[in-house]
Each structure stands twice: as structure tokens, then as C-alpha cells.
Amino acid sequence: NSCRSQMAEGWAKDWVRKEKERLESALKNQGYYGSHYDVHDGNENKDDMEISENKLLFLTNVIVISVALDQSSLYGNNANTANSKDSSCIACDEGECTLQQQQHPVSRKRVKSKAIQAMAEDGIDISSHFPKSIMDLLNDLAESLEKDETHRGANENIFDKLVILCSCGDDIKRDLIRRSKSVEEWEIEPPTTAANSGEGDIAYRRISLEIRDEVNIMMENLMNLSITGKCQIP
């Protein structure tokens, strides 16, 4: 689902950015400068510094991306033809469309303006986001996966965490689920449904903040898990 997944991606990337800034500042204040400890510090906080450094490593390597599981969430109905280089087409290369569906409209949907506005109220810009397909995701990750021996092979569990925000059928979700080590399904109401049911546009902000809270818990848990091997948040 475009709105909820794009909100989740925006909040997760914001969490990563802020946490990196916090840890970098804390390490510098404690006498760690990227490659060594300050000799005047006495290494009293060395264990804490090492944990913080490992968390920074996690934050540097983590990849956050949202994916649309069905074609209706990817493409608009009134798009231009595939061989036209429309400004809304994000897969053109030197005038030639590289998408597989060349006989169909290929204009990618954009995030709804009301979702963009709701996120902007908290300083997060998702105006340039667009829904991505599973193939987009795998192509983006292909180079890094090729270098990682543990993730080779189409059936390997290449994703540490999959969060599903739609109520689509199991057949649609199956491809990503089989590639994921851990799967969660968040029961979060679509903001458009809530808005049309009488809540109005304020529903977008409410659901944005609900997603933020879930994202913060998940990201903190993933980071702790990467360091200690234990989930510190249930």
C-alpha cells in the first residue's frame, strides 16, 4: 500500500539518521574519534563505546525500502505509453523504457499529497518517493547480494525483517515472505479509508504517528538484535 508503506519508509530512514547523529555525537564526547580512543579518557567507557560503534555499523549498513506487492499499487491508469519519456516515468534510459511491461502504461503512481503533507508536519519529506516492485528491490540489492556469500541464491532469506501493511492474499505476499528471516503484519488502518469514513484529512497525520511508533520499536529492536543477538523489546 503506497501511503502506509511510504510513511513507514520515511519514518525508518528518519530514525536511522537521527540515531546515527546521536551515537556519533556521544562517541565523540566520550573520547572516540573514528579509529582510536583518546588516551586521556582512560578507556573507562570502552565497552559502552564499542557497543555504540557496533550500533553505528548496523546503522551504516541497514537498508530500508518499501515495496508494492500488486501492480495496481505501482502504475496509474492514465499513464502515457511506454516509449514516451514522461516525467513521471522513473525507468527510462536514454529514451528507451527498460520496464518489462512495455506494452502497458508504465507511469508510476506517486504518494498521495495528503500523506506527503502529514509527514511534512514532522519534518519528513516523502514527496520524491514512489512505489517500487519486488523486481526493483532485487535489482537494487543485486550488487551487494552478489558480494555476500551467505545471501546467494534466489531462495535465500535475504531480508532480516519484512513488515506487511496490506491485507492482500497470501499468494501475493509469498515471494517476499520466503525471502525473509522474520515477518510481521501490522494492523494499521489505511488513511484513505479512515478519512472517507468521517475522520477527514487528520486521519493521515494520526496514522503517520501510529506508524512512527511501530517503526521506532522495530528499528530499536533490530539494532539491539544485531549487537546482542537478543530482542530487548518484545
C-alpha atoms as a PDB file:
ATOM      1  CA  ASN A   1       0.000   0.000   0.000  1.00  0.00           C
ATOM      2  CA  SER A   2       1.531   3.253  -1.111  1.00  0.00           C
ATOM      3  CA  CYS A   3       0.579   5.628   1.729  1.00  0.00           C
ATOM      4  CA  ARG A   4       1.331   3.384   4.704  1.00  0.00           C
ATOM      5  CA  SER A   5       4.467   1.789   3.284  1.00  0.00           C
ATOM      6  CA  GLN A   6       5.905   5.124   2.138  1.00  0.00           C
ATOM      7  CA  MET A   7       5.203   6.596   5.565  1.00  0.00           C
ATOM      8  CA  ALA A   8       6.948   3.643   7.199  1.00  0.00           C
ATOM      9  CA  GLU A   9       9.962   4.009   4.917  1.00  0.00           C
ATOM     10  CA  GLY A  10      10.147   7.723   5.664  1.00  0.00           C
ATOM     11  CA  TRP A  11       9.964   7.218   9.431  1.00  0.00           C
ATOM     12  CA  ALA A  12      12.518   4.383   9.375  1.00  0.00           C
ATOM     13  CA  LYS A  13      15.044   6.405   7.399  1.00  0.00           C
ATOM     14  CA  ASP A  14      14.489   9.354   9.725  1.00  0.00           C
ATOM     15  CA  TRP A  15      15.083   7.075  12.739  1.00  0.00           C
ATOM     16  CA  VAL A  16      18.330   5.799  11.228  1.00  0.00           C
ATOM     17  CA  ARG A  17      19.554   9.332  10.508  1.00  0.00           C
ATOM     18  CA  LYS A  18      18.772  10.652  13.993  1.00  0.00           C
ATOM     19  CA  GLU A  19      20.209   7.603  15.753  1.00  0.00           C
ATOM     20  CA  LYS A  20      23.450   7.870  13.772  1.00  0.00           C
ATOM     21  CA  GLU A  21      23.767  11.538  14.693  1.00  0.00           C
ATOM     22  CA  ARG A  22      23.110  10.754  18.367  1.00  0.00           C
ATOM     23  CA  LEU A  23      25.670   7.940  18.519  1.00  0.00           C
ATOM     24  CA  GLU A  24      28.332   9.864  16.612  1.00  0.00           C
ATOM     25  CA  SER A  25      27.926  12.803  18.969  1.00  0.00           C
ATOM     26  CA  ALA A  26      28.024  10.570  22.052  1.00  0.00           C
ATOM     27  CA  LEU A  27      31.145   8.761  20.873  1.00  0.00           C
ATOM     28  CA  LYS A  28      32.933  11.998  20.149  1.00  0.00           C
ATOM     29  CA  ASN A  29      32.013  13.400  23.564  1.00  0.00           C
ATOM     30  CA  GLN A  30      33.336  10.217  25.207  1.00  0.00           C
ATOM     31  CA  GLY A  31      36.709  10.473  23.501  1.00  0.00           C
ATOM     32  CA  TYR A  32      36.304   8.235  20.458  1.00  0.00           C
ATOM     33  CA  TYR A  33      37.291   9.690  17.115  1.00  0.00           C
ATOM     34  CA  GLY A  34      36.546   7.084  14.496  1.00  0.00           C
ATOM     35  CA  SER A  35      39.666   4.933  14.822  1.00  0.00           C
ATOM     36  CA  HIS A  36      41.037   5.285  18.350  1.00  0.00           C
ATOM     37  CA  TYR A  37      40.219   6.138  21.924  1.00  0.00           C
ATOM     38  CA  ASP A  38      41.504   9.334  23.463  1.00  0.00           C
ATOM     39  CA  VAL A  39      44.456   8.353  25.668  1.00  0.00           C
ATOM     40  CA  HIS A  40      43.309  10.884  28.244  1.00  0.00           C
ATOM     41  CA  ASP A  41      39.951   9.151  28.579  1.00  0.00           C
ATOM     42  CA  GLY A  42      41.424   6.188  30.410  1.00  0.00           C
ATOM     43  CA  ASN A  43      39.189   3.817  28.422  1.00  0.00           C
ATOM     44  CA  GLU A  44      36.769   3.712  31.350  1.00  0.00           C
ATOM     45  CA  ASN A  45      33.827   3.642  28.967  1.00  0.00           C
ATOM     46  CA  LYS A  46      35.445   1.432  26.349  1.00  0.00           C
ATOM     47  CA  ASP A  47      32.782  -1.291  26.484  1.00  0.00           C
ATOM     48  CA  ASP A  48      29.988   1.235  26.009  1.00  0.00           C
ATOM     49  CA  MET A  49      31.924   2.834  23.178  1.00  0.00           C
ATOM     50  CA  GLU A  50      32.382  -0.482  21.426  1.00  0.00           C
ATOM     51  CA  ILE A  51      28.660  -1.170  21.664  1.00  0.00           C
ATOM     52  CA  SER A  52      27.931   2.260  20.233  1.00  0.00           C
ATOM     53  CA  GLU A  53      30.420   1.693  17.433  1.00  0.00           C
ATOM     54  CA  ASN A  54      28.760  -1.619  16.564  1.00  0.00           C
ATOM     55  CA  LYS A  55      25.383   0.099  16.528  1.00  0.00           C
ATOM     56  CA  LEU A  56      26.800   2.678  14.135  1.00  0.00           C
ATOM     57  CA  LEU A  57      27.990  -0.124  11.899  1.00  0.00           C
ATOM     58  CA  PHE A  58      24.466  -1.537  11.841  1.00  0.00           C
ATOM     59  CA  LEU A  59      23.010   1.878  11.021  1.00  0.00           C
ATOM     60  CA  THR A  60      25.520   2.408   8.229  1.00  0.00           C
ATOM     61  CA  ASN A  61      24.704  -0.908   6.578  1.00  0.00           C
ATOM     62  CA  VAL A  62      20.953  -1.129   7.119  1.00  0.00           C
ATOM     63  CA  ILE A  63      18.795  -0.773   4.002  1.00  0.00           C
ATOM     64  CA  VAL A  64      15.213   0.439   4.336  1.00  0.00           C
ATOM     65  CA  ILE A  65      12.910   0.138   1.343  1.00  0.00           C
ATOM     66  CA  SER A  66       9.180  -0.171   0.758  1.00  0.00           C
ATOM     67  CA  VAL A  67       7.664  -2.440  -1.879  1.00  0.00           C
ATOM     68  CA  ALA A  68       4.241  -2.561  -3.511  1.00  0.00           C
ATOM     69  CA  LEU A  69       3.022  -6.134  -3.709  1.00  0.00           C
ATOM     70  CA  ASP A  70       0.497  -5.720  -6.515  1.00  0.00           C
ATOM     71  CA  GLN A  71       0.578  -3.972  -9.888  1.00  0.00           C
ATOM     72  CA  SER A  72      -2.383  -1.713  -9.051  1.00  0.00           C
ATOM     73  CA  SER A  73      -0.229  -0.006  -6.405  1.00  0.00           C
ATOM     74  CA  LEU A  74       2.554   0.633  -8.935  1.00  0.00           C
ATOM     75  CA  TYR A  75       1.044   2.074 -12.073  1.00  0.00           C
ATOM     76  CA  GLY A  76      -1.554   4.702 -12.838  1.00  0.00           C
ATOM     77  CA  ASN A  77      -4.470   4.086 -15.171  1.00  0.00           C
ATOM     78  CA  ASN A  78      -3.951   7.168 -17.301  1.00  0.00           C
ATOM     79  CA  ALA A  79      -0.239   6.878 -17.914  1.00  0.00           C
ATOM     80  CA  ASN A  80       1.500   7.624 -21.169  1.00  0.00           C
ATOM     81  CA  THR A  81       2.723   4.792 -23.329  1.00  0.00           C
ATOM     82  CA  ALA A  82       5.947   3.009 -22.511  1.00  0.00           C
ATOM     83  CA  ASN A  83       8.006   4.536 -25.309  1.00  0.00           C
ATOM     84  CA  SER A  84       7.338   8.105 -24.201  1.00  0.00           C
ATOM     85  CA  LYS A  85       9.751   9.622 -21.729  1.00  0.00           C
ATOM     86  CA  ASP A  86       7.186  11.124 -19.406  1.00  0.00           C
ATOM     87  CA  SER A  87       8.386  12.995 -16.328  1.00  0.00           C
ATOM     88  CA  SER A  88       6.561  10.514 -14.117  1.00  0.00           C
ATOM     89  CA  CYS A  89       8.376   7.512 -15.610  1.00  0.00           C
ATOM     90  CA  ILE A  90      11.341   6.557 -13.461  1.00  0.00           C
ATOM     91  CA  ALA A  91      12.731   3.684 -15.525  1.00  0.00           C
ATOM     92  CA  CYS A  92      13.823   5.357 -18.771  1.00  0.00           C
ATOM     93  CA  ASP A  93      17.380   5.144 -20.071  1.00  0.00           C
ATOM     94  CA  GLU A  94      18.407   7.361 -22.993  1.00  0.00           C
ATOM     95  CA  GLY A  95      14.827   7.488 -24.224  1.00  0.00           C
ATOM     96  CA  GLU A  96      14.270   3.732 -24.072  1.00  0.00           C
ATOM     97  CA  CYS A  97      11.941   2.343 -21.432  1.00  0.00           C
ATOM     98  CA  THR A  98      13.589  -0.505 -19.538  1.00  0.00           C
ATOM     99  CA  LEU A  99      10.464  -1.829 -17.820  1.00  0.00           C
ATOM    100  CA  GLN A 100       9.266  -5.301 -18.700  1.00  0.00           C
ATOM    101  CA  GLN A 101       5.652  -4.175 -19.229  1.00  0.00           C
ATOM    102  CA  GLN A 102       6.456  -2.191 -22.384  1.00  0.00           C
ATOM    103  CA  GLN A 103       3.068  -2.869 -23.968  1.00  0.00           C
ATOM    104  CA  HIS A 104       1.274  -1.306 -20.975  1.00  0.00           C
ATOM    105  CA  PRO A 105       1.250   2.139 -19.352  1.00  0.00           C
ATOM    106  CA  VAL A 106       4.277   2.484 -17.096  1.00  0.00           C
ATOM    107  CA  SER A 107       3.738   5.749 -15.268  1.00  0.00           C
ATOM    108  CA  ARG A 108       4.473   5.096 -11.602  1.00  0.00           C
ATOM    109  CA  LYS A 109       1.972   6.244  -9.051  1.00  0.00           C
ATOM    110  CA  ARG A 110       3.108   8.870  -6.579  1.00  0.00           C
ATOM    111  CA  VAL A 111       2.477   9.118  -2.882  1.00  0.00           C
ATOM    112  CA  LYS A 112      -0.782  10.874  -2.137  1.00  0.00           C
ATOM    113  CA  SER A 113      -0.375  14.561  -1.428  1.00  0.00           C
ATOM    114  CA  LYS A 114      -2.241  14.239   1.881  1.00  0.00           C
ATOM    115  CA  ALA A 115       0.273  11.640   3.080  1.00  0.00           C
ATOM    116  CA  ILE A 116       3.129  13.890   1.993  1.00  0.00           C
ATOM    117  CA  GLN A 117       1.606  16.804   3.916  1.00  0.00           C
ATOM    118  CA  ALA A 118       1.068  14.691   7.043  1.00  0.00           C
ATOM    119  CA  MET A 119       4.719  13.596   7.070  1.00  0.00           C
ATOM    120  CA  ALA A 120       5.923  17.120   6.309  1.00  0.00           C
ATOM    121  CA  GLU A 121       4.307  18.306   9.543  1.00  0.00           C
ATOM    122  CA  ASP A 122       7.005  16.292  11.328  1.00  0.00           C
ATOM    123  CA  GLY A 123       9.807  17.440   9.050  1.00  0.00           C
ATOM    124  CA  ILE A 124       9.960  14.342   6.839  1.00  0.00           C
ATOM    125  CA  ASP A 125       9.898  14.753   3.069  1.00  0.00           C
ATOM    126  CA  ILE A 126       8.492  11.795   1.124  1.00  0.00           C
ATOM    127  CA  SER A 127       7.470  13.844  -1.918  1.00  0.00           C
ATOM    128  CA  SER A 128      10.079  12.125  -4.089  1.00  0.00           C
ATOM    129  CA  HIS A 129       9.079   8.608  -3.020  1.00  0.00           C
ATOM    130  CA  PHE A 130       7.363   6.251  -5.425  1.00  0.00           C
ATOM    131  CA  PRO A 131       6.106   2.660  -5.118  1.00  0.00           C
ATOM    132  CA  LYS A 132       8.694   0.033  -6.025  1.00  0.00           C
ATOM    133  CA  SER A 133       8.161  -3.514  -7.244  1.00  0.00           C
ATOM    134  CA  ILE A 134       9.799  -6.661  -5.908  1.00  0.00           C
ATOM    135  CA  MET A 135      11.980  -6.716  -9.039  1.00  0.00           C
ATOM    136  CA  ASP A 136      13.057  -3.121  -8.382  1.00  0.00           C
ATOM    137  CA  LEU A 137      14.082  -4.169  -4.889  1.00  0.00           C
ATOM    138  CA  LEU A 138      16.026  -7.239  -6.009  1.00  0.00           C
ATOM    139  CA  ASN A 139      17.754  -5.312  -8.788  1.00  0.00           C
ATOM    140  CA  ASP A 140      18.780  -2.565  -6.357  1.00  0.00           C
ATOM    141  CA  LEU A 141      20.220  -5.154  -3.981  1.00  0.00           C
ATOM    142  CA  ALA A 142      21.795  -7.391  -6.641  1.00  0.00           C
ATOM    143  CA  GLU A 143      25.324  -5.998  -6.360  1.00  0.00           C
ATOM    144  CA  SER A 144      25.528  -6.179  -2.576  1.00  0.00           C
ATOM    145  CA  LEU A 145      23.932  -9.632  -2.514  1.00  0.00           C
ATOM    146  CA  GLU A 146      26.434 -10.926  -5.053  1.00  0.00           C
ATOM    147  CA  LYS A 147      29.270  -9.926  -2.721  1.00  0.00           C
ATOM    148  CA  ASP A 148      27.633 -11.636   0.250  1.00  0.00           C
ATOM    149  CA  GLU A 149      28.167 -15.390   0.092  1.00  0.00           C
ATOM    150  CA  THR A 150      25.513 -16.015   2.761  1.00  0.00           C
ATOM    151  CA  HIS A 151      22.777 -14.463   0.641  1.00  0.00           C
ATOM    152  CA  ARG A 152      23.386 -16.066  -2.712  1.00  0.00           C
ATOM    153  CA  GLY A 153      20.566 -17.911  -4.393  1.00  0.00           C
ATOM    154  CA  ALA A 154      17.026 -16.806  -5.183  1.00  0.00           C
ATOM    155  CA  ASN A 155      15.524 -18.731  -2.292  1.00  0.00           C
ATOM    156  CA  GLU A 156      17.823 -17.467   0.454  1.00  0.00           C
ATOM    157  CA  ASN A 157      16.480 -15.378   3.329  1.00  0.00           C
ATOM    158  CA  ILE A 158      17.991 -12.116   2.198  1.00  0.00           C
ATOM    159  CA  PHE A 159      15.756  -9.796   4.242  1.00  0.00           C
ATOM    160  CA  ASP A 160      16.145  -9.562   8.007  1.00  0.00           C
ATOM    161  CA  LYS A 161      12.696  -8.115   8.561  1.00  0.00           C
ATOM    162  CA  LEU A 162       9.592  -7.925   6.389  1.00  0.00           C
ATOM    163  CA  VAL A 163       6.699  -5.777   7.579  1.00  0.00           C
ATOM    164  CA  ILE A 164       3.418  -6.200   5.723  1.00  0.00           C
ATOM    165  CA  LEU A 165       0.993  -3.291   5.802  1.00  0.00           C
ATOM    166  CA  CYS A 166      -1.657  -4.547   3.409  1.00  0.00           C
ATOM    167  CA  SER A 167      -4.422  -7.112   3.617  1.00  0.00           C
ATOM    168  CA  CYS A 168      -3.551  -8.765   0.314  1.00  0.00           C
ATOM    169  CA  GLY A 169      -3.734 -12.502  -0.237  1.00  0.00           C
ATOM    170  CA  ASP A 170      -1.038 -14.975   0.745  1.00  0.00           C
ATOM    171  CA  ASP A 171      -0.203 -15.708  -2.894  1.00  0.00           C
ATOM    172  CA  ILE A 172       0.835 -12.070  -3.389  1.00  0.00           C
ATOM    173  CA  LYS A 173       2.946 -11.985  -0.228  1.00  0.00           C
ATOM    174  CA  ARG A 174       4.536 -15.409  -0.659  1.00  0.00           C
ATOM    175  CA  ASP A 175       7.544 -14.343  -2.769  1.00  0.00           C
ATOM    176  CA  LEU A 176       8.800 -11.833  -0.203  1.00  0.00           C
ATOM    177  CA  ILE A 177       7.892 -13.975   2.791  1.00  0.00           C
ATOM    178  CA  ARG A 178      10.039 -16.873   1.578  1.00  0.00           C
ATOM    179  CA  ARG A 179      12.993 -14.499   1.244  1.00  0.00           C
ATOM    180  CA  SER A 180      12.638 -13.061   4.753  1.00  0.00           C
ATOM    181  CA  LYS A 181      14.036 -14.203   8.089  1.00  0.00           C
ATOM    182  CA  SER A 182      11.270 -12.562  10.104  1.00  0.00           C
ATOM    183  CA  VAL A 183       7.805 -11.348   9.124  1.00  0.00           C
ATOM    184  CA  GLU A 184       5.378  -9.024  10.891  1.00  0.00           C
ATOM    185  CA  GLU A 185       1.939  -7.857   9.811  1.00  0.00           C
ATOM    186  CA  TRP A 186       0.874  -4.526  11.223  1.00  0.00           C
ATOM    187  CA  GLU A 187      -2.857  -3.963  11.608  1.00  0.00           C
ATOM    188  CA  ILE A 188      -2.896  -0.297  10.667  1.00  0.00           C
ATOM    189  CA  GLU A 189      -5.941   1.221   9.033  1.00  0.00           C
ATOM    190  CA  PRO A 190      -5.479   2.760   5.565  1.00  0.00           C
ATOM    191  CA  PRO A 191      -5.589   6.552   5.997  1.00  0.00           C
ATOM    192  CA  THR A 192      -7.817   6.994   2.948  1.00  0.00           C
ATOM    193  CA  THR A 193     -10.401   4.645   4.453  1.00  0.00           C
ATOM    194  CA  ALA A 194     -10.299   6.468   7.782  1.00  0.00           C
ATOM    195  CA  ALA A 195     -10.551   9.863   6.097  1.00  0.00           C
ATOM    196  CA  ASN A 196     -13.514   8.799   3.965  1.00  0.00           C
ATOM    197  CA  SER A 197     -15.276   7.312   6.997  1.00  0.00           C
ATOM    198  CA  GLY A 198     -15.725  10.712   8.565  1.00  0.00           C
ATOM    199  CA  GLU A 199     -12.402  11.440  10.262  1.00  0.00           C
ATOM    200  CA  GLY A 200     -11.247  13.690   7.452  1.00  0.00           C
ATOM    201  CA  ASP A 201      -7.708  14.531   6.440  1.00  0.00           C
ATOM    202  CA  ILE A 202      -6.496  14.464  10.040  1.00  0.00           C
ATOM    203  CA  ALA A 203      -6.514  10.683   9.672  1.00  0.00           C
ATOM    204  CA  TYR A 204      -3.308  10.878   7.634  1.00  0.00           C
ATOM    205  CA  ARG A 205      -1.403  12.522  10.497  1.00  0.00           C
ATOM    206  CA  ARG A 206      -2.861  10.153  13.102  1.00  0.00           C
ATOM    207  CA  ILE A 207      -1.889   7.083  11.110  1.00  0.00           C
ATOM    208  CA  SER A 208       1.519   8.561  10.301  1.00  0.00           C
ATOM    209  CA  LEU A 209       2.251   8.870  14.024  1.00  0.00           C
ATOM    210  CA  GLU A 210       0.904   5.374  14.663  1.00  0.00           C
ATOM    211  CA  ILE A 211       3.309   4.034  12.043  1.00  0.00           C
ATOM    212  CA  ARG A 212       6.135   6.085  13.563  1.00  0.00           C
ATOM    213  CA  ASP A 213       5.652   4.419  16.947  1.00  0.00           C
ATOM    214  CA  GLU A 214       5.699   0.937  15.404  1.00  0.00           C
ATOM    215  CA  VAL A 215       8.771   1.779  13.312  1.00  0.00           C
ATOM    216  CA  ASN A 216      10.707   3.126  16.286  1.00  0.00           C
ATOM    217  CA  ILE A 217      10.112  -0.064  18.273  1.00  0.00           C
ATOM    218  CA  MET A 218      11.058  -2.269  15.337  1.00  0.00           C
ATOM    219  CA  MET A 219      14.236  -0.373  14.444  1.00  0.00           C
ATOM    220  CA  GLU A 220      15.434  -0.277  18.060  1.00  0.00           C
ATOM    221  CA  ASN A 221      14.788  -3.986  18.332  1.00  0.00           C
ATOM    222  CA  LEU A 222      16.622  -4.782  15.091  1.00  0.00           C
ATOM    223  CA  MET A 223      19.623  -2.737  16.167  1.00  0.00           C
ATOM    224  CA  ASN A 224      19.801  -4.429  19.567  1.00  0.00           C
ATOM    225  CA  LEU A 225      19.378  -7.812  17.935  1.00  0.00           C
ATOM    226  CA  SER A 226      22.272  -7.129  15.591  1.00  0.00           C
ATOM    227  CA  ILE A 227      24.521  -6.324  18.567  1.00  0.00           C
ATOM    228  CA  THR A 228      23.451  -8.759  21.277  1.00  0.00           C
ATOM    229  CA  GLY A 229      21.562 -11.460  19.416  1.00  0.00           C
ATOM    230  CA  LYS A 230      18.630 -10.818  21.773  1.00  0.00           C
ATOM    231  CA  CYS A 231      15.428  -8.860  21.263  1.00  0.00           C
ATOM    232  CA  GLN A 232      15.334  -6.317  24.062  1.00  0.00           C
ATOM    233  CA  ILE A 233      11.872  -5.087  23.099  1.00  0.00           C
ATOM    234  CA  PRO A 234       9.021  -7.617  22.910  1.00  0.00           C
END
